[in-house]
PDB file of C-alpha atoms in Angstrom:
ATOM      1  CA  ALA A   1     -18.316 -25.988  12.926  1.00 45.00           C
ATOM      2  CA  PRO A   2     -14.837 -27.277  13.420  1.00 51.00           C
ATOM      3  CA  GLY A   3     -12.027 -26.397  10.965  1.00 55.00           C
ATOM      4  CA  VAL A   4     -13.420 -23.538   9.498  1.00 52.00           C
ATOM      5  CA  ARG A   5     -11.101 -20.301   9.265  1.00 53.00           C
ATOM      6  CA  ARG A   6     -11.802 -17.588  12.476  1.00 49.00           C
ATOM      7  CA  GLY A   7     -13.344 -14.874  11.244  1.00 46.00           C
ATOM      8  CA  VAL A   8     -15.303 -16.499   8.262  1.00 49.00           C
ATOM      9  CA  VAL A   9     -19.129 -16.289   8.226  1.00 52.00           C
ATOM     10  CA  THR A  10     -20.684 -19.587   7.717  1.00 54.00           C
ATOM     11  CA  VAL A  11     -24.294 -21.403   7.554  1.00 54.00           C
ATOM     12  CA  ALA A  12     -24.062 -24.536   8.293  1.00 54.00           C
ATOM     13  CA  ALA A  13     -26.619 -27.754   7.600  1.00 55.00           C
ATOM     14  CA  GLY A  14     -27.606 -30.311   9.136  1.00 58.00           C
ATOM     15  CA  SER A  15     -27.432 -34.043   7.180  1.00 56.00           C
ATOM     16  CA  ASP A  16     -31.037 -34.443   6.384  1.00 59.00           C
ATOM     17  CA  GLU A  17     -32.184 -33.244   2.961  1.00 64.00           C
ATOM     18  CA  ALA A  18     -33.854 -30.122   3.864  1.00 63.00           C
ATOM     19  CA  SER A  19     -31.031 -28.528   5.362  1.00 63.00           C
ATOM     20  CA  VAL A  20     -28.445 -29.395   2.889  1.00 62.00           C
ATOM     21  CA  GLU A  21     -30.983 -27.992   0.378  1.00 66.00           C
ATOM     22  CA  ILE A  22     -31.088 -24.588   2.875  1.00 64.00           C
ATOM     23  CA  ALA A  23     -27.479 -24.176   2.717  1.00 63.00           C
ATOM     24  CA  ARG A  24     -27.048 -24.756  -1.163  1.00 63.00           C
ATOM     25  CA  ALA A  25     -29.954 -22.297  -0.822  1.00 64.00           C
ATOM     26  CA  ALA A  26     -27.643 -19.679   0.677  1.00 61.00           C
ATOM     27  CA  ALA A  27     -24.650 -19.942  -1.518  1.00 56.00           C
ATOM     28  CA  GLY A  28     -26.512 -20.130  -5.002  1.00 55.00           C
ATOM     29  CA  ALA A  29     -27.559 -16.354  -3.473  1.00 52.00           C
ATOM     30  CA  LEU A  30     -24.239 -15.116  -2.261  1.00 50.00           C
ATOM     31  CA  GLN A  31     -20.717 -14.560  -3.920  1.00 43.00           C
ATOM     32  CA  ARG A  32     -17.490 -16.028  -4.020  1.00 46.00           C
ATOM     33  CA  VAL A  33     -19.316 -19.359  -1.288  1.00 46.00           C
ATOM     34  CA  GLU A  34     -17.946 -22.446  -0.876  1.00 48.00           C
ATOM     35  CA  LEU A  35     -19.875 -25.385   0.098  1.00 48.00           C
ATOM     36  CA  ARG A  36     -17.979 -28.032   1.406  1.00 50.00           C
ATOM     37  CA  PRO A  37     -18.710 -31.176   3.909  1.00 48.00           C
ATOM     38  CA  ALA A  38     -18.003 -30.403   7.549  1.00 47.00           C
ATOM     39  CA  GLU A  39     -17.870 -33.093   9.195  1.00 47.00           C
ATOM     40  CA  PRO A  40     -18.292 -37.465   8.657  1.00 44.00           C
ATOM     41  CA  SER A  41     -21.788 -36.864   9.764  1.00 41.00           C
ATOM     42  CA  GLY A  42     -22.862 -35.398   6.347  1.00 38.00           C
ATOM     43  CA  ALA A  43     -23.267 -32.052   7.195  1.00 38.00           C
ATOM     44  CA  GLY A  44     -23.144 -29.462   4.630  1.00 36.00           C
ATOM     45  CA  VAL A  45     -20.714 -25.852   5.167  1.00 33.00           C
ATOM     46  CA  VAL A  46     -20.884 -22.633   3.318  1.00 34.00           C
ATOM     47  CA  GLU A  47     -18.430 -20.221   3.703  1.00 37.00           C
ATOM     48  CA  ILE A  48     -18.062 -16.436   2.676  1.00 36.00           C
ATOM     49  CA  ALA A  49     -14.711 -16.136   1.186  1.00 48.00           C
ATOM     50  CA  ASP A  50     -12.446 -13.554   1.582  1.00 73.00           C
ATOM     51  CA  SER A  51     -13.423 -11.244  -1.634  1.00 80.00           C
ATOM     52  CA  PRO A  52     -11.124  -8.599  -3.608  1.00 81.00           C
ATOM     53  CA  ALA A  53     -13.261  -5.828  -2.315  1.00 85.00           C
ATOM     54  CA  LEU A  54     -12.898  -6.795   1.537  1.00 86.00           C
ATOM     55  CA  LEU A  55      -9.021  -7.571   0.967  1.00 83.00           C
ATOM     56  CA  ALA A  56      -8.355  -4.336  -0.552  1.00 83.00           C
ATOM     57  CA  LEU A  57     -10.455  -2.158   1.755  1.00 84.00           C
ATOM     58  CA  ALA A  58      -8.103  -4.257   3.991  1.00 80.00           C
ATOM     59  CA  ALA A  59      -4.722  -3.216   2.649  1.00 76.00           C
ATOM     60  CA  TRP A  60      -5.754   0.127   1.633  1.00 77.00           C
ATOM     61  CA  GLY A  61      -7.721   1.452   5.065  1.00 77.00           C
ATOM     62  CA  ALA A  62      -9.777   3.708   4.202  1.00 82.00           C
ATOM     63  CA  ALA A  63     -12.401   4.094   0.314  1.00 86.00           C
ATOM     64  CA  SER A  64     -15.131   4.593  -0.667  1.00 89.00           C
ATOM     65  CA  ALA A  65     -17.498   1.856  -2.266  1.00 90.00           C
ATOM     66  CA  GLY A  66     -16.757   3.701  -5.632  1.00 89.00           C
ATOM     67  CA  GLU A  67     -13.754   4.071  -5.507  1.00 86.00           C
ATOM     68  CA  LEU A  68     -13.366   0.366  -4.597  1.00 87.00           C
ATOM     69  CA  ALA A  69     -15.322  -0.370  -7.424  1.00 88.00           C
ATOM     70  CA  ALA A  70     -13.193   1.466 -10.143  1.00 84.00           C
ATOM     71  CA  VAL A  71      -9.910   0.180  -9.298  1.00 81.00           C
ATOM     72  CA  LEU A  72     -11.261  -3.823  -8.922  1.00 82.00           C
ATOM     73  CA  ASP A  73     -13.140  -2.746 -12.026  1.00 83.00           C
ATOM     74  CA  ALA A  74     -16.250  -4.437 -10.110  1.00 85.00           C
ATOM     75  CA  SER A  75     -19.638  -2.864  -9.999  1.00 89.00           C
ATOM     76  CA  VAL A  76     -20.644  -0.483  -6.760  1.00 91.00           C
ATOM     77  CA  GLY A  77     -23.264  -3.190  -5.858  1.00 90.00           C
ATOM     78  CA  GLU A  78     -20.337  -6.128  -5.972  1.00 89.00           C
ATOM     79  CA  VAL A  79     -18.507  -4.217  -3.310  1.00 89.00           C
ATOM     80  CA  ARG A  80     -21.829  -3.025  -1.217  1.00 89.00           C
ATOM     81  CA  ASP A  81     -22.291  -6.801  -1.185  1.00 88.00           C
ATOM     82  CA  ALA A  82     -19.339  -7.843  -0.217  1.00 86.00           C
ATOM     83  CA  VAL A  83     -19.793  -5.239   2.478  1.00 86.00           C
ATOM     84  CA  ALA A  84     -23.254  -6.125   3.808  1.00 85.00           C
ATOM     85  CA  ARG A  85     -21.310  -9.476   4.861  1.00 80.00           C
ATOM     86  CA  ALA A  86     -18.897  -7.973   6.465  1.00 78.00           C
ATOM     87  CA  ALA A  87     -21.592  -6.429   8.555  1.00 72.00           C
ATOM     88  CA  GLY A  88     -20.000  -5.957  11.958  1.00 75.00           C
ATOM     89  CA  ALA A  89     -16.519  -5.728  10.243  1.00 81.00           C
ATOM     90  CA  VAL A  90     -16.652  -2.240   8.272  1.00 85.00           C
ATOM     91  CA  ALA A  91     -18.540   1.302   9.132  1.00 86.00           C
ATOM     92  CA  THR A  92     -18.954   4.205   7.332  1.00 88.00           C
ATOM     93  CA  ASP A  93     -17.136   7.551   8.339  1.00 85.00           C
ATOM     94  CA  ALA A  94     -18.779  10.499   8.167  1.00 83.00           C
ATOM     95  CA  ASP A  95     -17.475  11.136   4.780  1.00 82.00           C
ATOM     96  CA  GLY A  96     -19.087   8.205   3.392  1.00 84.00           C
ATOM     97  CA  ARG A  97     -15.899   6.216   3.070  1.00 88.00           C
ATOM     98  CA  LEU A  98     -15.807   2.527   4.271  1.00 90.00           C
ATOM     99  CA  ARG A  99     -12.869   1.849   6.715  1.00 87.00           C
ATOM    100  CA  PHE A 100     -12.284  -1.511   8.709  1.00 83.00           C
ATOM    101  CA  VAL A 101     -13.469  -0.570  12.733  1.00 81.00           C
ATOM    102  CA  ASP A 102      -9.979  -1.765  13.804  1.00 76.00           C
ATOM    103  CA  GLU A 103      -6.809  -2.626  12.717  1.00 73.00           C
ATOM    104  CA  ALA A 104      -6.295  -6.044  14.182  1.00 73.00           C
ATOM    105  CA  SER A 105      -9.408  -6.868  11.881  1.00 74.00           C
ATOM    106  CA  ALA A 106      -8.141  -5.924   9.199  1.00 76.00           C
ATOM    107  CA  ARG A 107      -4.751  -7.402   9.342  1.00 74.00           C
ATOM    108  CA  ALA A 108      -6.336 -10.605  10.175  1.00 74.00           C
ATOM    109  CA  LEU A 109      -8.384 -10.786   7.014  1.00 77.00           C
ATOM    110  CA  LEU A 110      -5.260 -10.197   4.852  1.00 74.00           C
ATOM    111  CA  GLU A 111      -3.204 -12.414   7.480  1.00 72.00           C
ATOM    112  CA  ARG A 112      -5.118 -15.127   6.854  1.00 74.00           C
ATOM    113  CA  ALA A 113      -5.957 -14.049   2.887  1.00 72.00           C
ATOM    114  CA  GLY A 114      -2.451 -15.922   2.371  1.00 69.00           C
ATOM    115  CA  GLY A 115      -1.271 -15.723  -1.077  1.00 71.00           C
ATOM    116  CA  ARG A 116      -4.343 -13.665  -2.139  1.00 72.00           C
ATOM    117  CA  ARG A 117      -2.320 -11.076  -0.174  1.00 72.00           C
ATOM    118  CA  ILE A 118      -0.240 -10.177  -2.254  1.00 73.00           C
ATOM    119  CA  GLU A 119      -2.187 -10.918  -5.357  1.00 76.00           C
ATOM    120  CA  THR A 120      -4.594  -7.899  -4.075  1.00 74.00           C
ATOM    121  CA  LEU A 121      -1.969  -5.824  -2.481  1.00 75.00           C
ATOM    122  CA  GLU A 122      -0.555  -5.693  -6.277  1.00 75.00           C
ATOM    123  CA  ARG A 123      -3.473  -5.239  -8.018  1.00 75.00           C
ATOM    124  CA  VAL A 124      -4.791  -2.341  -5.489  1.00 76.00           C
ATOM    125  CA  ALA A 125      -1.667  -0.991  -4.407  1.00 75.00           C
ATOM    126  CA  PRO A 126      -0.772   0.936  -8.030  1.00 76.00           C
ATOM    127  CA  ALA A 127      -4.576   1.652  -8.875  1.00 77.00           C
ATOM    128  CA  PHE A 128      -5.178   3.828  -6.146  1.00 75.00           C
ATOM    129  CA  ALA A 129      -1.912   5.403  -6.121  1.00 72.00           C
ATOM    130  CA  ALA A 130      -2.533   6.218  -9.960  1.00 73.00           C
ATOM    131  CA  ARG A 131      -5.766   7.409  -9.029  1.00 70.00           C
ATOM    132  CA  PHE A 132      -4.797   9.356  -5.965  1.00 69.00           C
ATOM    133  CA  PRO A 133      -1.430  10.661  -6.247  1.00 64.00           C
ATOM    134  CA  GLN A 134      -1.421  11.731  -2.532  1.00 68.00           C
ATOM    135  CA  ALA A 135      -2.007   8.412  -1.257  1.00 74.00           C
ATOM    136  CA  HIS A 136       1.568   7.266  -2.471  1.00 83.00           C
ATOM    137  CA  ALA A 137       2.791   6.638   0.661  1.00 83.00           C
ATOM    138  CA  ARG A 138       0.094   4.210   2.047  1.00 79.00           C
ATOM    139  CA  ALA A 139       0.907   2.728  -0.993  1.00 80.00           C
ATOM    140  CA  ALA A 140       4.629   2.069  -0.322  1.00 86.00           C
ATOM    141  CA  ARG A 141       3.193   1.167   3.488  1.00 81.00           C
ATOM    142  CA  LEU A 142       1.079  -1.659   1.112  1.00 78.00           C
ATOM    143  CA  PHE A 143       4.301  -3.366  -0.404  1.00 82.00           C
ATOM    144  CA  GLU A 144       6.118  -3.398   2.654  1.00 83.00           C
ATOM    145  CA  LEU A 145       3.906  -5.276   4.063  1.00 75.00           C
ATOM    146  CA  ALA A 146       4.040  -7.374   1.080  1.00 74.00           C
ATOM    147  CA  ASP A 147       8.151  -7.851   1.722  1.00 81.00           C
ATOM    148  CA  GLN A 148       8.586  -5.793  -1.592  1.00 85.00           C
ATOM    149  CA  PRO A 149      10.831  -3.446  -0.339  1.00 92.00           C
ATOM    150  CA  LEU A 150      11.724  -2.754  -4.179  1.00 93.00           C
ATOM    151  CA  ARG A 151       8.821  -1.409  -4.290  1.00 89.00           C
ATOM    152  CA  ALA A 152       8.199   0.048  -1.024  1.00 90.00           C
ATOM    153  CA  ALA A 153      10.992   2.217  -1.627  1.00 94.00           C
ATOM    154  CA  TYR A 154       9.786   3.693  -5.074  1.00 93.00           C
ATOM    155  CA  TYR A 155       6.298   4.583  -3.898  1.00 90.00           C
ATOM    156  CA  ALA A 156       8.045   6.186  -0.359  1.00 93.00           C
ATOM    157  CA  TRP A 157       9.757   8.390  -3.239  1.00 95.00           C
ATOM    158  CA  ARG A 158       7.120   9.328  -5.092  1.00 91.00           C
ATOM    159  CA  ALA A 159       5.548  10.226  -1.693  1.00 91.00           C
ATOM    160  CA  ALA A 160       8.343  12.359  -0.692  1.00 93.00           C
ATOM    161  CA  ARG A 161       7.968  14.443  -3.382  1.00 91.00           C
ATOM    162  CA  SER A 162       4.681  15.240  -3.351  1.00 87.00           C
ATOM    163  CA  LEU A 163       4.823  15.787   0.406  1.00 90.00           C
ATOM    164  CA  LEU A 164       7.900  17.321  -0.124  1.00 91.00           C
ATOM    165  CA  ARG A 165       6.076  19.802  -2.897  1.00 88.00           C
ATOM    166  CA  ALA A 166       3.221  20.333  -0.370  1.00 86.00           C
ATOM    167  CA  SER A 167       6.273  21.481   2.100  1.00 89.00           C
ATOM    168  CA  GLN A 168       5.123  18.854   4.472  1.00 89.00           C
ATOM    169  CA  LEU A 169       8.133  17.877   5.698  1.00 91.00           C
ATOM    170  CA  GLU A 170       7.549  16.384   8.780  1.00 91.00           C
ATOM    171  CA  ARG A 171       5.719  13.820   6.329  1.00 90.00           C
ATOM    172  CA  ALA A 172       8.400  13.652   3.900  1.00 92.00           C
ATOM    173  CA  HIS A 173      10.901  12.679   6.323  1.00 94.00           C
ATOM    174  CA  ASP A 174       8.415   9.608   7.136  1.00 92.00           C
ATOM    175  CA  ALA A 175       8.557   8.782   3.246  1.00 93.00           C
ATOM    176  CA  VAL A 176      12.370   9.194   3.236  1.00 95.00           C
ATOM    177  CA  GLU A 177      12.757   7.193   6.232  1.00 94.00           C
ATOM    178  CA  LEU A 178      10.899   4.779   5.408  1.00 93.00           C
ATOM    179  CA  GLY A 179      11.974   3.786   1.580  1.00 95.00           C
ATOM    180  CA  ARG A 180      15.552   3.638   3.236  1.00 95.00           C
ATOM    181  CA  SER A 181      13.746   0.953   5.713  1.00 94.00           C
ATOM    182  CA  ALA A 182      12.882  -1.330   3.150  1.00 94.00           C
ATOM    183  CA  LEU A 183      16.030  -0.544   0.376  1.00 95.00           C
ATOM    184  CA  ALA A 184      17.682  -2.059   3.829  1.00 94.00           C
ATOM    185  CA  ARG A 185      16.217  -5.812   3.241  1.00 92.00           C
ATOM    186  CA  ALA A 186      16.665  -5.677  -0.856  1.00 93.00           C
ATOM    187  CA  PRO A 187      19.106  -7.432  -2.630  1.00 89.00           C
ATOM    188  CA  ALA A 188      21.802  -5.405  -4.038  1.00 90.00           C
ATOM    189  CA  GLY A 189      21.528  -4.013  -7.534  1.00 92.00           C
ATOM    190  CA  GLN A 190      21.658  -2.011 -10.145  1.00 91.00           C
ATOM    191  CA  VAL A 191      17.265  -0.639  -9.031  1.00 93.00           C
ATOM    192  CA  ARG A 192      18.752  -0.430  -5.673  1.00 95.00           C
ATOM    193  CA  ALA A 193      21.185   1.509  -6.605  1.00 94.00           C
ATOM    194  CA  LEU A 194      18.767   4.005  -8.501  1.00 95.00           C
ATOM    195  CA  LEU A 195      16.472   3.753  -5.542  1.00 95.00           C
ATOM    196  CA  GLY A 196      18.585   5.156  -3.072  1.00 96.00           C
ATOM    197  CA  ALA A 197      20.049   7.873  -5.261  1.00 96.00           C
ATOM    198  CA  LEU A 198      16.570   9.027  -5.930  1.00 96.00           C
ATOM    199  CA  LEU A 199      15.447   9.027  -1.998  1.00 97.00           C
ATOM    200  CA  ASP A 200      19.045  11.182  -1.588  1.00 96.00           C
ATOM    201  CA  VAL A 201      17.407  13.529  -3.810  1.00 96.00           C
ATOM    202  CA  ALA A 202      14.452  13.739  -1.855  1.00 96.00           C
ATOM    203  CA  ARG A 203      16.506  13.362   1.363  1.00 96.00           C
ATOM    204  CA  ALA A 204      18.849  16.313   0.316  1.00 95.00           C
ATOM    205  CA  GLN A 205      15.497  18.630  -0.746  1.00 94.00           C
ATOM    206  CA  LEU A 206      14.882  17.924   2.709  1.00 94.00           C
ATOM    207  CA  LEU A 207      17.290  18.628   4.527  1.00 94.00           C
ATOM    208  CA  ARG A 208      18.243  21.590   2.730  1.00 93.00           C
ATOM    209  CA  TRP A 209      14.705  23.212   3.643  1.00 91.00           C
ATOM    210  CA  SER A 210      15.191  21.763   7.492  1.00 89.00           C
ATOM    211  CA  GLY A 211      18.666  24.001   7.967  1.00 91.00           C
ATOM    212  CA  ASP A 212      21.098  21.470   7.119  1.00 93.00           C
ATOM    213  CA  LEU A 213      22.861  22.499   4.589  1.00 93.00           C
ATOM    214  CA  ALA A 214      26.004  20.063   4.949  1.00 92.00           C
ATOM    215  CA  GLY A 215      23.973  17.055   5.037  1.00 94.00           C
ATOM    216  CA  SER A 216      21.879  17.830   2.031  1.00 94.00           C
ATOM    217  CA  ALA A 217      24.973  18.452   0.153  1.00 93.00           C
ATOM    218  CA  ALA A 218      26.354  15.020   1.499  1.00 94.00           C
ATOM    219  CA  ALA A 219      22.952  13.726   0.030  1.00 95.00           C
ATOM    220  CA  ALA A 220      23.395  15.480  -3.218  1.00 95.00           C
ATOM    221  CA  ARG A 221      26.432  14.112  -3.572  1.00 94.00           C
ATOM    222  CA  ALA A 222      25.847  10.618  -2.830  1.00 94.00           C
ATOM    223  CA  ALA A 223      22.807  10.497  -5.729  1.00 95.00           C
ATOM    224  CA  LEU A 224      25.289  11.870  -8.130  1.00 94.00           C
ATOM    225  CA  ALA A 225      27.186   8.893  -7.615  1.00 91.00           C
ATOM    226  CA  SER A 226      24.450   6.282  -9.048  1.00 91.00           C
ATOM    227  CA  LEU A 227      22.139   8.485 -11.006  1.00 93.00           C
ATOM    228  CA  PRO A 228      23.041   8.560 -15.112  1.00 92.00           C
ATOM    229  CA  ALA A 229      24.584  12.036 -15.373  1.00 92.00           C
ATOM    230  CA  GLY A 230      22.107  14.453 -17.469  1.00 92.00           C
ATOM    231  CA  SER A 231      19.045  13.282 -16.221  1.00 92.00           C
ATOM    232  CA  ALA A 232      16.458  14.925 -14.695  1.00 92.00           C
ATOM    233  CA  GLU A 233      17.542  13.818 -11.143  1.00 93.00           C
ATOM    234  CA  TRP A 234      20.791  14.368 -11.550  1.00 94.00           C
ATOM    235  CA  CYS A 235      20.574  17.827 -12.615  1.00 95.00           C
ATOM    236  CA  GLU A 236      17.943  18.123  -9.906  1.00 94.00           C
ATOM    237  CA  SER A 237      20.823  16.816  -7.338  1.00 95.00           C
ATOM    238  CA  LEU A 238      23.488  18.672  -9.157  1.00 95.00           C
ATOM    239  CA  GLY A 239      21.370  21.624  -8.368  1.00 94.00           C
ATOM    240  CA  GLU A 240      21.112  21.071  -4.562  1.00 94.00           C
ATOM    241  CA  ARG A 241      24.690  20.253  -4.024  1.00 93.00           C
ATOM    242  CA  ALA A 242      24.925  23.859  -5.791  1.00 95.00           C
ATOM    243  CA  THR A 243      22.404  26.047  -3.470  1.00 94.00           C
ATOM    244  CA  ALA A 244      23.540  24.221  -0.228  1.00 92.00           C
ATOM    245  CA  ALA A 245      27.499  25.427  -1.224  1.00 92.00           C
ATOM    246  CA  GLY A 246      26.401  28.968  -2.253  1.00 93.00           C
ATOM    247  CA  LYS A 247      24.339  29.579   1.288  1.00 92.00           C
ATOM    248  CA  THR A 248      27.129  28.316   2.965  1.00 91.00           C
ATOM    249  CA  ASN A 249      29.815  30.308   0.839  1.00 92.00           C
ATOM    250  CA  ASP A 250      31.669  27.610  -0.523  1.00 91.00           C
ATOM    251  CA  ALA A 251      33.910  28.718  -3.671  1.00 92.00           C
ATOM    252  CA  SER A 252      35.413  25.725  -4.309  1.00 91.00           C
ATOM    253  CA  GLU A 253      32.361  23.298  -4.215  1.00 88.00           C
ATOM    254  CA  LEU A 254      30.161  25.664  -5.870  1.00 90.00           C
ATOM    255  CA  LEU A 255      32.650  25.639  -8.644  1.00 90.00           C
TER     256      LEU A 255
END
């Protein structure tokens, strides 16, 4: 029917009483649907609205029905119903995790959601990150997509810390760069300065492990300038500066 948003499933009915009754029955059998006039002729259209489960899946990339249900505080049945309504767009991989068949479909759904996209990201990203710490980098990218640079930088820092502990240097580098790129678009202020310093601590560690001791010392000095003196991260940064100085035999810097 003209005027219906692209990519959504609709049930259209003629203007006769029996057809409209069929459309209303369909509305009663489905969740999160809207029945509205389609044309002046009196025909009715049932539009399946974007469900939180589908928006969460589009945002997160891949998840099991149980994981989606947990972060959305919904039942697995509700999630499976939403997925069934997206037949052809969502598939199950070899590990039993749901995902959109292509990135374009997922992005189109998020863009079409408008204001609900931000609401869903704010709800889903922290919940997933809390349950699955290995997914911090994904949370950072989601908030970058939502144009929330401070949150993106925060989760990028958490991702970098986790990846450094796991000795995944390349991914840690990507996380640090994602966070720094996000902060470049953030408004100036104390929070931005603090997040930048936290990322500098992670960058100091990364550069030391990569063999760039001068770069590591510089990043550590930059972090020390903004971190609260005596805090755990301040001490960590001071340790990185001392380590770099010791490895380069810089006695004055070490002292």
